[in-house]
């Protein structure tokens, strides 16, 4: 492939437009942040190699193209079995090392403990719920955008999100009055 | 609904999301790993530049419409 700085500029715009959504998707699928980043890289590497095809597409079709690649990569990754094992390890590790920014050691410890429980509970969600939760909270996407990306009706996305929130609330002893 | 610890589900999920969001530095590392550093200029760079320069010269040397009107 002959590439130029123009191609790089087109790719950078594509990358910036979709990277958070793709990353949030993989985070939901594999739970392991490092593996999620690797899969983001692989997805966009394929987009780079097919830039003449995917670059000119309108936003919605571009997203559909990218998520088709992402879904296939996630399936391949699951087939190896490494993803699931890594996810469990990562969740245990992440839960103990993240987020320590509140005043007072007691409040800090309590918040850390709650976040650890949340992390664990998210890891135990059914995968389809975890994906929409991640794409909503980490990716900042609407149910319509998630539906377009995953090929699902927005109502299904909202239902899964609501189920996920209910399960998390129960795991954290919080009341959840529905999303 | 707020928990005894003072954090509701949305707050906790917000914190969780912030800690997991793809950092700009990580995104840039990924982008750089994909896009080669020393890409050539596009094949049309000379004609593009030439066109832009010619257009700028034509614009700069054109007589304003008001001046043309004053002469006629």
Coordinates of C-alpha atoms in Angstrom, one line a residue:
Chain A
X1 CA 0.0 0.0 0.0
X2 CA 1.3 3.4 -0.9
X3 CA 0.5 5.8 1.9
X4 CA 1.0 9.5 2.4
X5 CA 0.6 12.2 5.0
X6 CA -2.9 12.8 3.7
X7 CA -3.8 9.1 4.5
X8 CA -2.3 9.6 8.0
X9 CA -4.6 12.7 8.5
X10 CA -7.6 10.7 7.3
X11 CA -6.7 7.9 9.6
X12 CA -6.1 10.1 12.6
X13 CA -9.6 11.6 12.2
X14 CA -11.1 8.2 11.9
X15 CA -9.1 7.0 14.9
X16 CA -10.1 10.0 17.1
X17 CA -13.7 9.6 16.2
X18 CA -14.1 5.9 17.1
X19 CA -11.3 5.0 19.5
X20 CA -13.2 5.5 22.8
X21 CA -16.2 3.5 21.5
X22 CA -14.0 0.7 20.3
X23 CA -12.0 0.6 23.5
X24 CA -15.1 0.6 25.6
X25 CA -16.5 -2.3 23.6
X26 CA -13.4 -4.4 24.1
X27 CA -13.2 -3.5 27.7
X28 CA -16.7 -4.9 28.1
X29 CA -15.9 -8.0 26.1
X30 CA -12.6 -9.0 27.6
X31 CA -12.4 -7.0 30.9
X32 CA -8.6 -6.9 30.7
X33 CA -7.4 -3.4 30.0
X34 CA -4.1 -4.4 28.4
X35 CA -5.8 -6.9 26.1
X36 CA -8.5 -4.3 25.3
X37 CA -5.8 -1.9 24.2
X38 CA -4.1 -4.6 22.1
X39 CA -7.4 -5.3 20.4
X40 CA -8.0 -1.6 19.8
X41 CA -4.7 -1.5 18.0
X42 CA -5.4 -4.5 15.9
X43 CA -8.8 -3.1 14.9
X44 CA -7.4 0.2 13.8
X45 CA -4.5 -1.5 12.1
X46 CA -7.0 -3.3 9.9
X47 CA -8.8 0.0 9.3
X48 CA -5.4 1.6 8.3
X49 CA -4.7 -1.2 5.8
X50 CA -8.2 -0.7 4.3
X51 CA -8.2 3.0 4.6
X52 CA -9.1 3.6 0.9
X53 CA -12.2 1.6 1.5
X54 CA -13.2 2.7 5.1
X55 CA -11.9 6.3 5.1
X56 CA -14.5 7.8 2.7
X57 CA -17.5 6.1 4.4
X58 CA -20.0 8.3 6.2
X59 CA -19.8 8.2 10.0
X60 CA -22.4 5.5 10.6
X61 CA -21.1 3.1 8.0
X62 CA -17.6 3.7 9.2
X63 CA -18.6 2.7 12.7
X64 CA -20.4 -0.4 11.4
X65 CA -17.3 -1.4 9.4
X66 CA -15.0 -0.9 12.4
X67 CA -17.3 -2.8 14.8
X68 CA -17.6 -5.7 12.4
X69 CA -13.8 -6.0 12.6
X70 CA -13.9 -5.5 16.4
X71 CA -16.6 -8.2 16.9
X72 CA -14.6 -10.7 14.9
X73 CA -11.4 -9.9 16.8
X74 CA -13.3 -10.3 20.1
X75 CA -14.6 -13.7 19.0
X76 CA -11.1 -14.8 18.0
X77 CA -9.7 -13.5 21.3
X78 CA -12.4 -15.5 23.3
X79 CA -11.5 -18.6 21.3
X80 CA -8.0 -18.6 22.7
X81 CA -9.4 -18.7 26.2
X82 CA -6.7 -16.4 27.4
X83 CA -9.1 -13.4 27.5
X84 CA -11.3 -14.9 30.1
X85 CA -8.4 -16.0 32.4
X86 CA -6.7 -12.6 31.9
X87 CA -10.0 -10.9 32.7
X88 CA -10.3 -12.6 36.1
X89 CA -6.7 -11.9 37.0
X90 CA -7.0 -8.3 35.9
X91 CA -10.2 -7.7 37.8
X92 CA -8.6 -8.9 41.0
X93 CA -5.5 -6.8 40.4
X94 CA -7.4 -3.7 39.3
X95 CA -9.8 -3.8 42.1
X96 CA -7.0 -3.5 44.6
X97 CA -4.9 -0.8 42.9
X98 CA -7.3 1.8 41.5
X99 CA -8.9 5.1 42.5
X100 CA -7.6 6.6 45.7
X101 CA -8.7 10.3 45.6
X102 CA -10.9 11.2 48.5
X103 CA -10.2 13.0 51.8
X104 CA -9.4 10.9 54.9
X105 CA -7.9 7.5 55.1
X106 CA -11.2 5.9 56.4
X107 CA -13.3 7.3 53.6
X108 CA -10.6 6.5 51.1
X109 CA -10.4 2.9 52.3
X110 CA -14.2 2.6 52.2
X111 CA -14.4 4.0 48.7
X112 CA -11.6 1.8 47.5
X113 CA -13.5 -1.2 49.0
X114 CA -16.7 -0.2 47.2
X115 CA -14.9 0.3 43.9
X116 CA -13.3 -3.1 44.3
X117 CA -16.7 -4.7 44.8
X118 CA -18.0 -2.8 41.8
X119 CA -15.2 -4.0 39.7
X120 CA -15.8 -7.6 40.8
X121 CA -19.5 -7.2 40.2
X122 CA -19.0 -5.8 36.7
X123 CA -16.7 -8.8 36.0
X124 CA -19.5 -11.1 37.0
X125 CA -22.1 -9.5 34.7
X126 CA -23.2 -11.5 31.6
X127 CA -21.0 -10.4 28.8
X128 CA -23.8 -8.7 26.7
X129 CA -24.7 -6.5 29.8
X130 CA -21.1 -5.7 30.5
X131 CA -20.5 -4.6 27.0
X132 CA -23.4 -2.1 27.0
X133 CA -22.5 -0.9 30.4
X134 CA -18.9 -0.2 29.3
X135 CA -19.9 1.4 26.1
X136 CA -22.3 3.7 28.0
X137 CA -20.1 4.7 30.9
X138 CA -16.6 4.4 29.5
X139 CA -17.4 5.1 25.8
X140 CA -20.0 7.8 26.6
X141 CA -22.3 6.4 23.9
X142 CA -26.0 6.6 23.6
X143 CA -28.2 3.5 23.3
X144 CA -28.8 4.4 19.7
X145 CA -25.1 4.6 18.9
X146 CA -24.5 1.3 20.8
X147 CA -27.3 -0.3 18.9
X148 CA -25.9 0.8 15.6
X149 CA -22.5 -0.5 16.5
X150 CA -23.7 -3.9 17.8
X151 CA -26.5 -4.4 15.3
X152 CA -29.1 -4.4 18.1
X153 CA -32.3 -2.3 18.6
X154 CA -31.8 0.6 21.1
X155 CA -34.5 -0.9 23.3
X156 CA -32.5 -4.1 23.7
X157 CA -29.5 -2.0 24.6
X158 CA -31.5 -0.1 27.2
X159 CA -32.9 -3.3 28.7
X160 CA -29.4 -4.8 29.1
X161 CA -28.2 -1.6 30.7
X162 CA -31.0 -1.6 33.1
X163 CA -30.4 -5.3 34.0
X164 CA -26.7 -4.6 34.5
X165 CA -27.5 -1.6 36.8
X166 CA -29.9 -3.7 38.8
X167 CA -27.4 -6.4 39.3
X168 CA -24.6 -4.0 40.3
X169 CA -26.9 -2.2 42.7
X170 CA -27.8 -5.5 44.4
X171 CA -24.1 -6.5 44.6
X172 CA -23.3 -3.2 46.2
X173 CA -26.3 -3.1 48.5
X174 CA -27.6 0.0 46.8
X175 CA -31.2 0.7 45.8
X176 CA -31.7 1.0 42.0
X177 CA -34.9 2.4 40.8
X178 CA -34.3 1.5 37.1
X179 CA -32.4 3.3 34.4
Chain B
X1 CA -30.1 6.4 45.8
X2 CA -27.1 7.2 48.0
X3 CA -25.3 4.4 49.8
X4 CA -24.2 4.5 53.4
X5 CA -20.8 5.4 52.2
X6 CA -22.2 8.5 50.4
X7 CA -21.7 7.2 46.8
X8 CA -24.6 6.2 44.6
X9 CA -24.3 3.8 41.7
X10 CA -23.9 6.6 39.1
X11 CA -21.0 8.1 41.1
X12 CA -19.3 4.8 41.5
X13 CA -19.7 4.0 37.8
X14 CA -18.4 7.4 36.9
X15 CA -15.2 6.7 38.9
X16 CA -14.9 3.3 37.4
X17 CA -15.3 4.7 33.9
X18 CA -12.7 7.4 34.5
X19 CA -10.1 4.9 35.7
X20 CA -10.7 2.7 32.6
X21 CA -11.1 5.3 29.8
X22 CA -8.4 5.1 27.2
X23 CA -5.9 7.7 28.1
X24 CA -4.7 10.2 25.5
X25 CA -1.2 9.0 25.9
X26 CA -2.2 5.4 25.3
X27 CA -4.2 6.3 22.3
X28 CA -1.3 8.2 20.8
X29 CA 1.0 5.2 21.4
X30 CA -1.5 3.0 19.5
X31 CA -1.8 5.5 16.7
X32 CA 1.9 5.8 16.4
X33 CA 2.3 2.1 16.3
X34 CA 0.0 1.9 13.3
X35 CA 1.0 5.0 11.3
X36 CA 4.5 5.1 10.0
X37 CA 6.5 8.2 11.1
X38 CA 8.2 9.1 7.8
X39 CA 5.4 9.1 5.3
X40 CA 6.1 10.8 2.0
X41 CA 4.2 13.8 0.8
X42 CA 1.1 13.0 -1.3
X43 CA 1.9 12.4 -5.0
X44 CA -0.1 15.6 -5.9
X45 CA 1.8 17.8 -3.5
X46 CA 3.5 19.9 -6.3
X47 CA 0.4 20.5 -8.3
X48 CA -1.6 21.3 -5.0
X49 CA 1.0 23.8 -3.9
X50 CA 1.3 25.3 -7.4
X51 CA -2.5 25.7 -7.6
X52 CA -2.7 27.4 -4.2
X53 CA 0.2 29.7 -5.0
X54 CA -1.3 30.7 -8.4
X55 CA -4.7 31.3 -6.8
X56 CA -3.1 33.5 -4.1
X57 CA -1.2 35.5 -6.7
X58 CA -4.3 36.0 -8.8
X59 CA -6.3 37.1 -5.8
X60 CA -3.6 39.5 -4.6
X61 CA -3.1 41.2 -8.0
X62 CA -6.8 41.4 -9.0
X63 CA -8.2 44.8 -9.2
X64 CA -11.0 45.3 -6.6
X65 CA -14.5 45.5 -8.1
X66 CA -14.9 49.1 -6.7
X67 CA -11.8 50.2 -8.6
X68 CA -13.0 48.5 -11.8
X69 CA -16.3 50.3 -11.4
X70 CA -14.6 53.7 -10.9
X71 CA -12.7 53.3 -14.1
X72 CA -15.7 52.4 -16.3

